[in-house]
XYZ file of C-alpha atoms in Angstrom:
553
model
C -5.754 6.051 -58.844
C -7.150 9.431 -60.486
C -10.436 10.302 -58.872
C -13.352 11.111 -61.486
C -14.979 14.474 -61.110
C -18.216 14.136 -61.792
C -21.202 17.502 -62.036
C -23.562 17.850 -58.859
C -27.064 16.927 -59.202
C -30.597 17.694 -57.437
C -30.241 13.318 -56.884
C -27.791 10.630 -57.567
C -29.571 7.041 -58.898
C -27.831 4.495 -58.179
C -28.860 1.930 -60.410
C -30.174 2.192 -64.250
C -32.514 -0.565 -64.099
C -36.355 0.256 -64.456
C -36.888 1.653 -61.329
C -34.136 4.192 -61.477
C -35.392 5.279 -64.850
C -38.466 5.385 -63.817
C -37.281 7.801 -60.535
C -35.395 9.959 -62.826
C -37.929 10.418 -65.541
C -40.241 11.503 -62.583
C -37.513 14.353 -61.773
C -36.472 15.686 -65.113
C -40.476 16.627 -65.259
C -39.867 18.541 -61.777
C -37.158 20.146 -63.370
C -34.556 18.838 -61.476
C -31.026 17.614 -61.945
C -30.061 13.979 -62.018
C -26.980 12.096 -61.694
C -27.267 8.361 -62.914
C -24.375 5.691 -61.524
C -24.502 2.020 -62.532
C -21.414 -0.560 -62.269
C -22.449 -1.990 -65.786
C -21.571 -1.037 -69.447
C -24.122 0.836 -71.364
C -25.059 -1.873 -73.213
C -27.047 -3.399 -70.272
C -28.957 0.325 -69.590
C -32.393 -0.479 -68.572
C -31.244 -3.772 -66.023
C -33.314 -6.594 -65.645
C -36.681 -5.516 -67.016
C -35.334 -5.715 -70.456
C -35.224 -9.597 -70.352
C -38.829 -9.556 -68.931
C -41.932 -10.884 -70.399
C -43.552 -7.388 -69.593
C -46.457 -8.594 -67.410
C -47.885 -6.114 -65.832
C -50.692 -6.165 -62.630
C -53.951 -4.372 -63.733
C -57.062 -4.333 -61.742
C -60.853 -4.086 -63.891
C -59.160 -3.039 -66.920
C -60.690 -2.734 -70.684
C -59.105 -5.671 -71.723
C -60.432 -7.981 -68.858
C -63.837 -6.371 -69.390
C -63.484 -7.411 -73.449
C -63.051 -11.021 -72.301
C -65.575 -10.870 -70.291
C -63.605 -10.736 -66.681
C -65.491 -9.054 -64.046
C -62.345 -7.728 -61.325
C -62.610 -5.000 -59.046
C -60.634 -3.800 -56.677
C -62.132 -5.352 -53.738
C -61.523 -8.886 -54.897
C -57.718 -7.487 -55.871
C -57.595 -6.486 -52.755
C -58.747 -10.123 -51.356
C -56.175 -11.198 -53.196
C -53.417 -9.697 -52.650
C -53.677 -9.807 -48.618
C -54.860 -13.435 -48.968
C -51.268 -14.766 -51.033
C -49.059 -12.238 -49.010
C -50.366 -13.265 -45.384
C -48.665 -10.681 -43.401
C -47.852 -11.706 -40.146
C -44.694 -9.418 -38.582
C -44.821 -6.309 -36.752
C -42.365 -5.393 -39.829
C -45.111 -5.417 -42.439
C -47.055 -1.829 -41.019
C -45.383 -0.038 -44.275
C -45.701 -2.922 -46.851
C -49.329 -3.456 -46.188
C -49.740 0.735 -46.617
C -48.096 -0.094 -49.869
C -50.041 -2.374 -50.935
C -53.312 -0.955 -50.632
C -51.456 2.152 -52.686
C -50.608 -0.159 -54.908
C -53.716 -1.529 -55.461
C -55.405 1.875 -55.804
C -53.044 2.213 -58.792
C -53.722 -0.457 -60.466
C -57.285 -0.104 -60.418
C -56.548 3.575 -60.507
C -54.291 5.885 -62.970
C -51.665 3.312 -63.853
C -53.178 2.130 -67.492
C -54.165 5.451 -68.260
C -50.081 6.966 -67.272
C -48.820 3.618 -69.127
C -50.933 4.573 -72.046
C -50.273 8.505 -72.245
C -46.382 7.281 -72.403
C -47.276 4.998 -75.589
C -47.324 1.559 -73.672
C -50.075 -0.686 -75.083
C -51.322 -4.324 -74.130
C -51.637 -7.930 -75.954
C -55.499 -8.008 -76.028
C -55.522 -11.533 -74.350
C -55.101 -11.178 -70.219
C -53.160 -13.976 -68.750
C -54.182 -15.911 -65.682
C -51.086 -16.504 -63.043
C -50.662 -17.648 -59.961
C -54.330 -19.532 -59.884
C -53.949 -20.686 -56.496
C -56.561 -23.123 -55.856
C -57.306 -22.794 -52.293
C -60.126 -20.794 -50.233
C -61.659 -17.435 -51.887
C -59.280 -15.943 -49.383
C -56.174 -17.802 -49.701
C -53.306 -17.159 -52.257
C -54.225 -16.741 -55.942
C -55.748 -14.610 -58.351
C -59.221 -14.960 -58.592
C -58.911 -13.839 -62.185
C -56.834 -13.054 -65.339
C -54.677 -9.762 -64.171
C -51.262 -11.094 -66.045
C -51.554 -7.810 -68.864
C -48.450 -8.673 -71.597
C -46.782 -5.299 -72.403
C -47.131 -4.888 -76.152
C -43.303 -4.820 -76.934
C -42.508 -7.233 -73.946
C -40.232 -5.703 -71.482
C -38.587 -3.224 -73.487
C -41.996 -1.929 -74.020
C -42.116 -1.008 -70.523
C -38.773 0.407 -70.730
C -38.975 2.469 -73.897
C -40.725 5.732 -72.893
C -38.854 6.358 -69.817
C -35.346 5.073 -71.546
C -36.465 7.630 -73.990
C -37.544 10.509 -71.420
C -33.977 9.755 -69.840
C -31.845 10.214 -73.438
C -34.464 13.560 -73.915
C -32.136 14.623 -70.584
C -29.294 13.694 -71.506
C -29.664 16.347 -74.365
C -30.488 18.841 -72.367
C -28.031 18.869 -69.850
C -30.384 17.990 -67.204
C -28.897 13.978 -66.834
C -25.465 12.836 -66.429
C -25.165 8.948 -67.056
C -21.891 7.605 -65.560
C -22.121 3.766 -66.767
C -18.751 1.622 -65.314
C -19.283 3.221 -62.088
C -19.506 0.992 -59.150
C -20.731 2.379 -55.696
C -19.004 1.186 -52.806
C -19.975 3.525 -50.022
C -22.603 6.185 -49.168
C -21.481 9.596 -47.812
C -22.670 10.417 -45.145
C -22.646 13.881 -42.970
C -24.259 15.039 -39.780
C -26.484 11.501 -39.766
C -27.743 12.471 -43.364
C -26.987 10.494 -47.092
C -25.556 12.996 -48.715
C -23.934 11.110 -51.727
C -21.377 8.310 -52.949
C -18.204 7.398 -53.921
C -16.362 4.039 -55.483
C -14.885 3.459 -58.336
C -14.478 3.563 -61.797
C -14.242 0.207 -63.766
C -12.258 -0.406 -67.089
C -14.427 -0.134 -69.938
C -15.936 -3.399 -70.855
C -17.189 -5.183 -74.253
C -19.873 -7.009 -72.774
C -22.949 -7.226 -74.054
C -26.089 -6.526 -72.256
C -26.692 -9.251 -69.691
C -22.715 -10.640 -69.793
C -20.318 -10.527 -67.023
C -18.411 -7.409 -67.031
C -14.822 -7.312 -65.746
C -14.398 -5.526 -62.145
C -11.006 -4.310 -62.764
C -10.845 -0.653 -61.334
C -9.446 2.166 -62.915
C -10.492 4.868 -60.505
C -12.484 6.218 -57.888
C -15.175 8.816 -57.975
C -17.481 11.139 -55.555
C -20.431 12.267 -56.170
C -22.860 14.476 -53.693
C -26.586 15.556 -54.298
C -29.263 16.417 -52.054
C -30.680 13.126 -52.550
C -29.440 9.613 -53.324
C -31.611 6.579 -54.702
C -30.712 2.648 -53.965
C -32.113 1.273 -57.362
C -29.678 -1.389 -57.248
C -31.896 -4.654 -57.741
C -32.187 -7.920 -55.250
C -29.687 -10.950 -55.050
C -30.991 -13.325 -57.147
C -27.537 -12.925 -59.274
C -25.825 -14.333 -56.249
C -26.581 -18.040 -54.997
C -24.398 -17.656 -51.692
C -27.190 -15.001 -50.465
C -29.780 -16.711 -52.082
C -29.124 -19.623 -49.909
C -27.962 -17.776 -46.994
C -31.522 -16.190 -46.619
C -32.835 -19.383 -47.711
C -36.164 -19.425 -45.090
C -36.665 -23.033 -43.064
C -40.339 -22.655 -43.835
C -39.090 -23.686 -47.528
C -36.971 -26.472 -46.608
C -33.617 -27.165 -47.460
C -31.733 -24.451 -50.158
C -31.092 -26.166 -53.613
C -27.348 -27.356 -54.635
C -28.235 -26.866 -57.829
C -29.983 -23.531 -59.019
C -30.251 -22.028 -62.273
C -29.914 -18.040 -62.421
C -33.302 -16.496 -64.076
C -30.937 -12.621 -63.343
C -27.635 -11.383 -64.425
C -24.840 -12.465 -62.258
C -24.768 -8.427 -61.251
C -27.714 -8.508 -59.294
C -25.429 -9.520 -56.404
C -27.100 -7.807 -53.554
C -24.833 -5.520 -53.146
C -26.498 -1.883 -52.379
C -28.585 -3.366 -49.860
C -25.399 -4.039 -47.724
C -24.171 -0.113 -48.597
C -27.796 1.110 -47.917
C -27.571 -0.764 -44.704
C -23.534 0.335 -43.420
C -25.627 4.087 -43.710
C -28.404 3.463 -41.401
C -30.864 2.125 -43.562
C -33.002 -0.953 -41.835
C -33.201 -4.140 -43.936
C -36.337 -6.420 -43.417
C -37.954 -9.783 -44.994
C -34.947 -10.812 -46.349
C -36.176 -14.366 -45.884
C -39.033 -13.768 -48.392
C -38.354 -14.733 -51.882
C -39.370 -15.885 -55.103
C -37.514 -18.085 -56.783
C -39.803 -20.277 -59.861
C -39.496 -24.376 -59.910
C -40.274 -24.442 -63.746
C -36.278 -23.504 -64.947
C -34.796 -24.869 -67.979
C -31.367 -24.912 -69.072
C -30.711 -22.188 -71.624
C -29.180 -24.062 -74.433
C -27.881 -20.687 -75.411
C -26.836 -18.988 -72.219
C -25.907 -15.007 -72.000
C -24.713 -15.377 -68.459
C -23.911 -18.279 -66.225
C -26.250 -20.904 -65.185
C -28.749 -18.773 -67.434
C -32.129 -20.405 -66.542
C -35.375 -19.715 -68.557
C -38.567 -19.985 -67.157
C -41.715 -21.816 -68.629
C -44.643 -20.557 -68.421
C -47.021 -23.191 -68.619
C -50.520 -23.834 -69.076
C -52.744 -26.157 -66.266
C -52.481 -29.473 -67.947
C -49.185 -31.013 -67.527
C -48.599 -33.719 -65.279
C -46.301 -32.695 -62.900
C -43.787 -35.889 -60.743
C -41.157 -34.460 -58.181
C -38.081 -36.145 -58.552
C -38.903 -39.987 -57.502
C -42.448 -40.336 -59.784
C -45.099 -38.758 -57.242
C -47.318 -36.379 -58.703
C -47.592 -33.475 -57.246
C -50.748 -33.264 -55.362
C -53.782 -30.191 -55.567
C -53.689 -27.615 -56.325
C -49.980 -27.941 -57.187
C -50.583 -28.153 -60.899
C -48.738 -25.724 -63.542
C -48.977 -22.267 -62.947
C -50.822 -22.395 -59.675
C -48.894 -21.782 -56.722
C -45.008 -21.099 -57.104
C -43.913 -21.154 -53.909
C -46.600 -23.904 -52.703
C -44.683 -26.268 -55.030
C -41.502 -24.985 -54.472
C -42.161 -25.723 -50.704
C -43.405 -29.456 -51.491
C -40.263 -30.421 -54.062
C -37.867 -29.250 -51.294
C -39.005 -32.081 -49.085
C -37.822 -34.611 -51.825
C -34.483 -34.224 -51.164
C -33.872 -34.075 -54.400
C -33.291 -30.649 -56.707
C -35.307 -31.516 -60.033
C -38.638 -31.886 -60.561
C -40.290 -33.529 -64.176
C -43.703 -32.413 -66.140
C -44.733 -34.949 -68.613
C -46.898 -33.643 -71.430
C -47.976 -34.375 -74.878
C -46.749 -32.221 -78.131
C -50.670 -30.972 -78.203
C -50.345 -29.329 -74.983
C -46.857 -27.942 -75.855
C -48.143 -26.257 -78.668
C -51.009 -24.556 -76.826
C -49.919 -24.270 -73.318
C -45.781 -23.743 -73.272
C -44.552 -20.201 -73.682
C -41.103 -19.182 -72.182
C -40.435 -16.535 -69.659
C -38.148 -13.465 -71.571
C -38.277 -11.069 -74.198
C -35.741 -12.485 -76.054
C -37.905 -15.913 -76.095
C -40.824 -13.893 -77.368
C -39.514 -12.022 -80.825
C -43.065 -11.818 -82.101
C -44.746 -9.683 -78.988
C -41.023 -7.937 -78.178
C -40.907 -7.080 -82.731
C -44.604 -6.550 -82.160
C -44.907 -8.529 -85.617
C -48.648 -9.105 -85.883
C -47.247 -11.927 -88.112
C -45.368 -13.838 -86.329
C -47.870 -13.797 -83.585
C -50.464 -15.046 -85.828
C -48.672 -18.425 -85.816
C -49.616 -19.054 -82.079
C -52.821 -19.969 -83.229
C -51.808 -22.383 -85.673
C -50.433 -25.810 -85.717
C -47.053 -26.304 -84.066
C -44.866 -24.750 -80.689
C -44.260 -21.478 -81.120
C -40.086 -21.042 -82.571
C -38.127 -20.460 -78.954
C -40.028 -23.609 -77.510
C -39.272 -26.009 -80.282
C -35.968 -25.040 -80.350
C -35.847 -26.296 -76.678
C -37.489 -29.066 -77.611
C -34.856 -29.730 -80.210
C -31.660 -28.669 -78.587
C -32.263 -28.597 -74.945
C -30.482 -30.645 -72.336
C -33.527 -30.884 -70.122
C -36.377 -32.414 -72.722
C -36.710 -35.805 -73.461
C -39.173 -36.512 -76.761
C -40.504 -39.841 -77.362
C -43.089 -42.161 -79.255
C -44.084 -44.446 -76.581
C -43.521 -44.425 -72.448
C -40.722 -46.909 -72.545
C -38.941 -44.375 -74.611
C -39.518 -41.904 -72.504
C -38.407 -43.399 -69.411
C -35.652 -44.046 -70.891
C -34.603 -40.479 -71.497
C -35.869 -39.316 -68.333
C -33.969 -42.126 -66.315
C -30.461 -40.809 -68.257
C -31.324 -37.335 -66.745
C -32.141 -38.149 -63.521
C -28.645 -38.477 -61.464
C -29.143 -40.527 -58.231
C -33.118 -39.940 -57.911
C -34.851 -43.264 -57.667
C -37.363 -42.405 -60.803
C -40.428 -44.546 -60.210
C -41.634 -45.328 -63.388
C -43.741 -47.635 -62.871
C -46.239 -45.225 -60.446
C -45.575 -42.499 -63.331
C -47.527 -44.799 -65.809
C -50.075 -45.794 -63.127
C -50.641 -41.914 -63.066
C -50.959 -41.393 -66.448
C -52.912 -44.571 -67.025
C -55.720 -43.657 -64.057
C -56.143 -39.821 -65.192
C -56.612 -40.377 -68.651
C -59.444 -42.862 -67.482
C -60.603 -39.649 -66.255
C -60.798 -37.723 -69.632
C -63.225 -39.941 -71.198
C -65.891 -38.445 -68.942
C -67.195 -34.952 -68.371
C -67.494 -35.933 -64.683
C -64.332 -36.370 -62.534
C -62.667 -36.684 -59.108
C -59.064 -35.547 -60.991
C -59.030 -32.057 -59.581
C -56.309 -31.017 -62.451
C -58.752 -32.260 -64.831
C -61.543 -29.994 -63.547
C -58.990 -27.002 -63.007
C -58.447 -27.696 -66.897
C -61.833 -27.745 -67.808
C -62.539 -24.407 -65.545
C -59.864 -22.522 -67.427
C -61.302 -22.768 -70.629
C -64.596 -21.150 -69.929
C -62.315 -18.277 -69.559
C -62.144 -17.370 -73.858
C -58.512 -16.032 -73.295
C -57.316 -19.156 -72.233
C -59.566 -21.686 -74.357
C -58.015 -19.432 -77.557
C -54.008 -19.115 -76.451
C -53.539 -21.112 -73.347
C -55.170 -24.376 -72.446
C -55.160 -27.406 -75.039
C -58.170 -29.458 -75.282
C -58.469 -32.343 -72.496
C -56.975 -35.202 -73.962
C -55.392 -38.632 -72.927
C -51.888 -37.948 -72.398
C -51.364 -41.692 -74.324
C -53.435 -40.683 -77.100
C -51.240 -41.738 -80.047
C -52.667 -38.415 -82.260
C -51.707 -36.031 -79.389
C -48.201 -37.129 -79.550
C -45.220 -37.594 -79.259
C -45.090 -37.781 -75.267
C -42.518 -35.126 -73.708
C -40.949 -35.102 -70.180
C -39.097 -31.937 -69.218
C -36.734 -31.840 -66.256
C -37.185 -28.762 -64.157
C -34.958 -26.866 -61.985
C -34.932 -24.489 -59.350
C -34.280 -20.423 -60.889
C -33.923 -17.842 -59.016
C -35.351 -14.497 -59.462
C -36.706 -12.143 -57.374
C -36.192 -10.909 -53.361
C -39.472 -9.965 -51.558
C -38.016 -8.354 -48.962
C -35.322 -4.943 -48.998
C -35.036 -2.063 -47.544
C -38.059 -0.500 -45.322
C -39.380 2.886 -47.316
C -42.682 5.036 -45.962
C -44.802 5.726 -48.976
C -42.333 8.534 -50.185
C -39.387 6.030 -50.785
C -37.696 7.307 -48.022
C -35.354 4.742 -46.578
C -36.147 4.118 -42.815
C -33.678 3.647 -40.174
C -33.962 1.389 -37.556
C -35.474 3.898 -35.097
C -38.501 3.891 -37.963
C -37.449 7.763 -39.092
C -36.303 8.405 -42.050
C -32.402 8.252 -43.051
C -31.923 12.152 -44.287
C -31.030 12.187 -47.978
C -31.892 8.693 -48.983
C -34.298 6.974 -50.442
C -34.942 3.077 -52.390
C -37.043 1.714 -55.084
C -37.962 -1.241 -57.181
C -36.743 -5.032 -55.765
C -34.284 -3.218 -53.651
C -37.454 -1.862 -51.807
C -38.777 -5.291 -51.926
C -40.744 -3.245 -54.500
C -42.088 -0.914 -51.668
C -41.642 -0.349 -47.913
C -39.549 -3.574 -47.604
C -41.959 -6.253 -48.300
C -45.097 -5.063 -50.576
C -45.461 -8.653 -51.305
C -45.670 -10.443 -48.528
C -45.039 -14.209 -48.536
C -46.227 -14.339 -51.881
C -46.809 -12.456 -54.795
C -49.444 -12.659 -57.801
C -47.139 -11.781 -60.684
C -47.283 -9.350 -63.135
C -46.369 -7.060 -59.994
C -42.643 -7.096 -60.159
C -42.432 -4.756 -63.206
C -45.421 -2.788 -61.496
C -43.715 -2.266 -58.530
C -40.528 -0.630 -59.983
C -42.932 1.652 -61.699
C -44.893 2.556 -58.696
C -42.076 2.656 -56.356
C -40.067 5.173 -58.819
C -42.607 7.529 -59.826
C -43.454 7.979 -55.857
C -39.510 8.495 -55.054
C -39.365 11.125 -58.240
C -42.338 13.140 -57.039
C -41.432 12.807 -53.717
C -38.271 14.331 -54.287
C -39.271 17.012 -57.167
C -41.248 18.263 -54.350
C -38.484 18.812 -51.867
């Protein structure tokens, strides 16, 4: 096969996700010359942050101070070491991360979001509550900012800096390019080669064909692993699967593109590059069938309010503080000891209309459109449009009038799990005893009641405490829930430059990594667990401080 000459560069970014935007963006305003390589057709340019919701991590901001959130970056700080609970000898440069981290988001990061046009929904969510000690995981309060514009949002000024370089001459973008190996010379990175894959019609977030057409080299003084985690690919997911979480799922919906495979972590690896945490991971329990998939086993997320009732797969609920939207990987955890893969909230269409919103900017057309009206109609009656049409056409939701009904559906979806209905109505039954007092021993019930002092949540995000039988808050709802995978915690081991690190601790010459494949900084940022809002964040962070780094060399 022909092999593809391609111009030199100052750096060579593997990857055009966010991260590697971000990184090159950073070196067009050094003045340098950048080289961007990703396997995929343009039409999936920008990676996985374009499906996002666009949460990003901010610490004390203007819009928690409008709502009347006190933060600082102490209790961030609290926080953060609190849910990630680093424990390994190989967590010295993620914990120097973090605090960096933190700085920025308490520090410059709004005010560098906001010079590049990004703006914020005015109402700050609340994720990852936790519900444990003041120093155990959770955030203390709203940080959950929702980029104005969703992910693209984020995306659009440095997609836009990028294109301003293509222009120019100063950025080559080489889409249907798939690295397979990193040059290496005299113990230094100093570029790639692979090959180049037959033009594809797929359309952004579709499988692309991997038929090979021919091979290409590249070198540059610098070369950037931007290529993403493995939550694409279910055989890594499951052989990294930790013991801590139990058993691996048979059955796992994909919340990424089937091309986030894992792949350049094994290339940055073959060229000396030192892999750590891959056990940590972060994978949601809340995954729906997409009744209108774009790639296979296309899970969504919900993103639920506090006040569902949530069973594991025989009819236990889920005891505190594993309630909705509390602690991911606490639940996770719990559900894998079931032995079973699904897990079931039951709801009523009250809290569905206040409390369900889906995880993706394609679920979200009136903050991605930024149409001020369609927004306006989450605050009136009814679901917002994505989440009744799950309600209507999804596999996994079962709508009924009464609990018989309901059973009914939820016993047809339940496979070889003994449901327990009768200790799911004894549930319901006792707690909504609990509702016709202000005083209760129903710790959901009080987490409920706590969330709507906070005015962002009593407006948008937590229906009024009701009795789930209440005839006028139906009709009664049961989702099924799955396991979806979506992010890797752990990656390759950077210093604060991005500089990939070797497994002497030294830096490998000529190479550096960003975003998830950085496990979003020095191999690990987030510890066991993270507080959301921080993936996005970190490909920002990690690929502004791998452009400047490298500008400056």
């Amino acid at each position: 096969m022909p092999v593809s000459n391609q111009p030199s560069a100052d750096a060579i970014i593997v990857g055009a996700g966010l991260a590697g935007l971000v990184t090159a963006a950073e070196l067009l305003d050094a003045g340098k010359r950048v080289v961007i390589v990703d396997q995929e057709p343009e039409a999936s340019f920008g990676g996985q942050a374009w499906w996002s919701f666009g949460g990003l991590f901010l610490i004390d901001s203007p819009e928690q101070r409008r709502l009347g959130v006190k933060d600082s970056i102490e209790l961030a700080r609290q926080d953060w070491f609190g849910s990630a609970a680093f424990d390994r000898e190989e967590d010295a440069w993620p914990k120097r991360w973090a605090e960096a981290y933190l700085d920025f988001a308490a520090g410059e990061k709004r005010a560098w979001l906001h010079e590049k046009g990004v703006r914020f929904f005015p109402i700050v969510g609340w994720a990852e509550r936790g519900g444990y000690s003041a120093t155990g995981h959770g955030n203390s309060v709203p940080r959950f900012h929702v980029t104005w514009g969703t992910g693209p949002g984020v995306l659009d000024p440095f997609v836009a800096r990028v294109r301003e370089g293509m222009e120019s001459g100063h950025v080559t973008v080489r889409h249907r390019h798939r690295v397979d190996e990193l040059i290496t010379r005299d113990g230094a990175v100093v570029g790639v080669r692979g090959a180049v894959l037959a033009p594809s019609p797929a359309a952004r977030g579709e499988a692309s064909s991997r038929d090979e057409v021919g091979e290409f080299e590249l070198e540059a003084a610098a070369v950037v692993i931007a290529t993403g985690g493995i939550g694409g690919n279910h055989d890594l997911v499951r052989a990294q699967w930790p013991a801590r979480l139990g058993t691996a799922p048979t059955h796992m919906l994909s919340g990424v593109p089937a091309h986030v495979d894992g792949r350049g972590l094994g290339i940055a690896e073959r060229a000396g590059a030192r892999l750590i945490n891959g056990d940590r991971m972060w994978h949601y329990v809340e995954g729906i069938e997409n009744w209108d998939p774009v790639w296979a086993r296309h899970g969504i997320r919900i993103l639920p309010g506090p006040s569902s009732l949530w069973f594991d797969a025989t009819g236990k609920r889920l005891p505190a503080p594993l309630f909705p939207g509390f602690d991911t990987l606490g639940t996770l955890e719990r559900l894998r000891t079931t032995g079973y893969d699904h897990s079931w909230f039951v709801l009523t269409q009250k809290i569905i209309e206040k409390e369900f919103a889906l995880s993706g900017s394609e679920q979200n057309p009136d903050l991605t459109g930024k149409n001020v009206r369609l927004l306006a109609k989450r605050l009136g009656p009814g679901a917002p449009g994505p989440v009744e049409a799950f309600k209507e056409r999804g596999a996994d939701f079962v709508v009924a009038d009464t609990l018989e009904e309901l059973f009914v559906g939820m016993r047809e979806r339940s496979g070889d799990a003994p449901l327990d209905t009768e200790e799911i109505e004894r549930q319901i039954v006792a707690r909504d005893r609990e509702v016709e007092n202000d005083f209760t021993k129903d710790l959901q019930l009080t987490a409920v009641r706590g969330a709507r002092r906070y005015r962002g949540d009593k407006i948008l995000r937590v229906a009024t405490p009701h009795r789930i039988l209440d005839p006028k808050a139906g009709p009664l709802i049961a989702v099924k829930l799955h396991v979806v995978t979506r992010k890797s915690l752990g990656g390759i081991e950077t210093d604060l430059d991005a500089r990939a690190l070797g497994a002497d601790g030294s830096p490998v010459p000529g190479l550096y990594a960003v975003g998830e494949a950085s496990g979003f900084g020095g191999g690990g940022i987030h510890g066991y667990r993270a507080l959301e809002g921080t993936f996005l964040g970190g490909c920002l962070f990690t690929g502004r401080q791998a452009g400047r780094a490298i500008g400056r060399a």
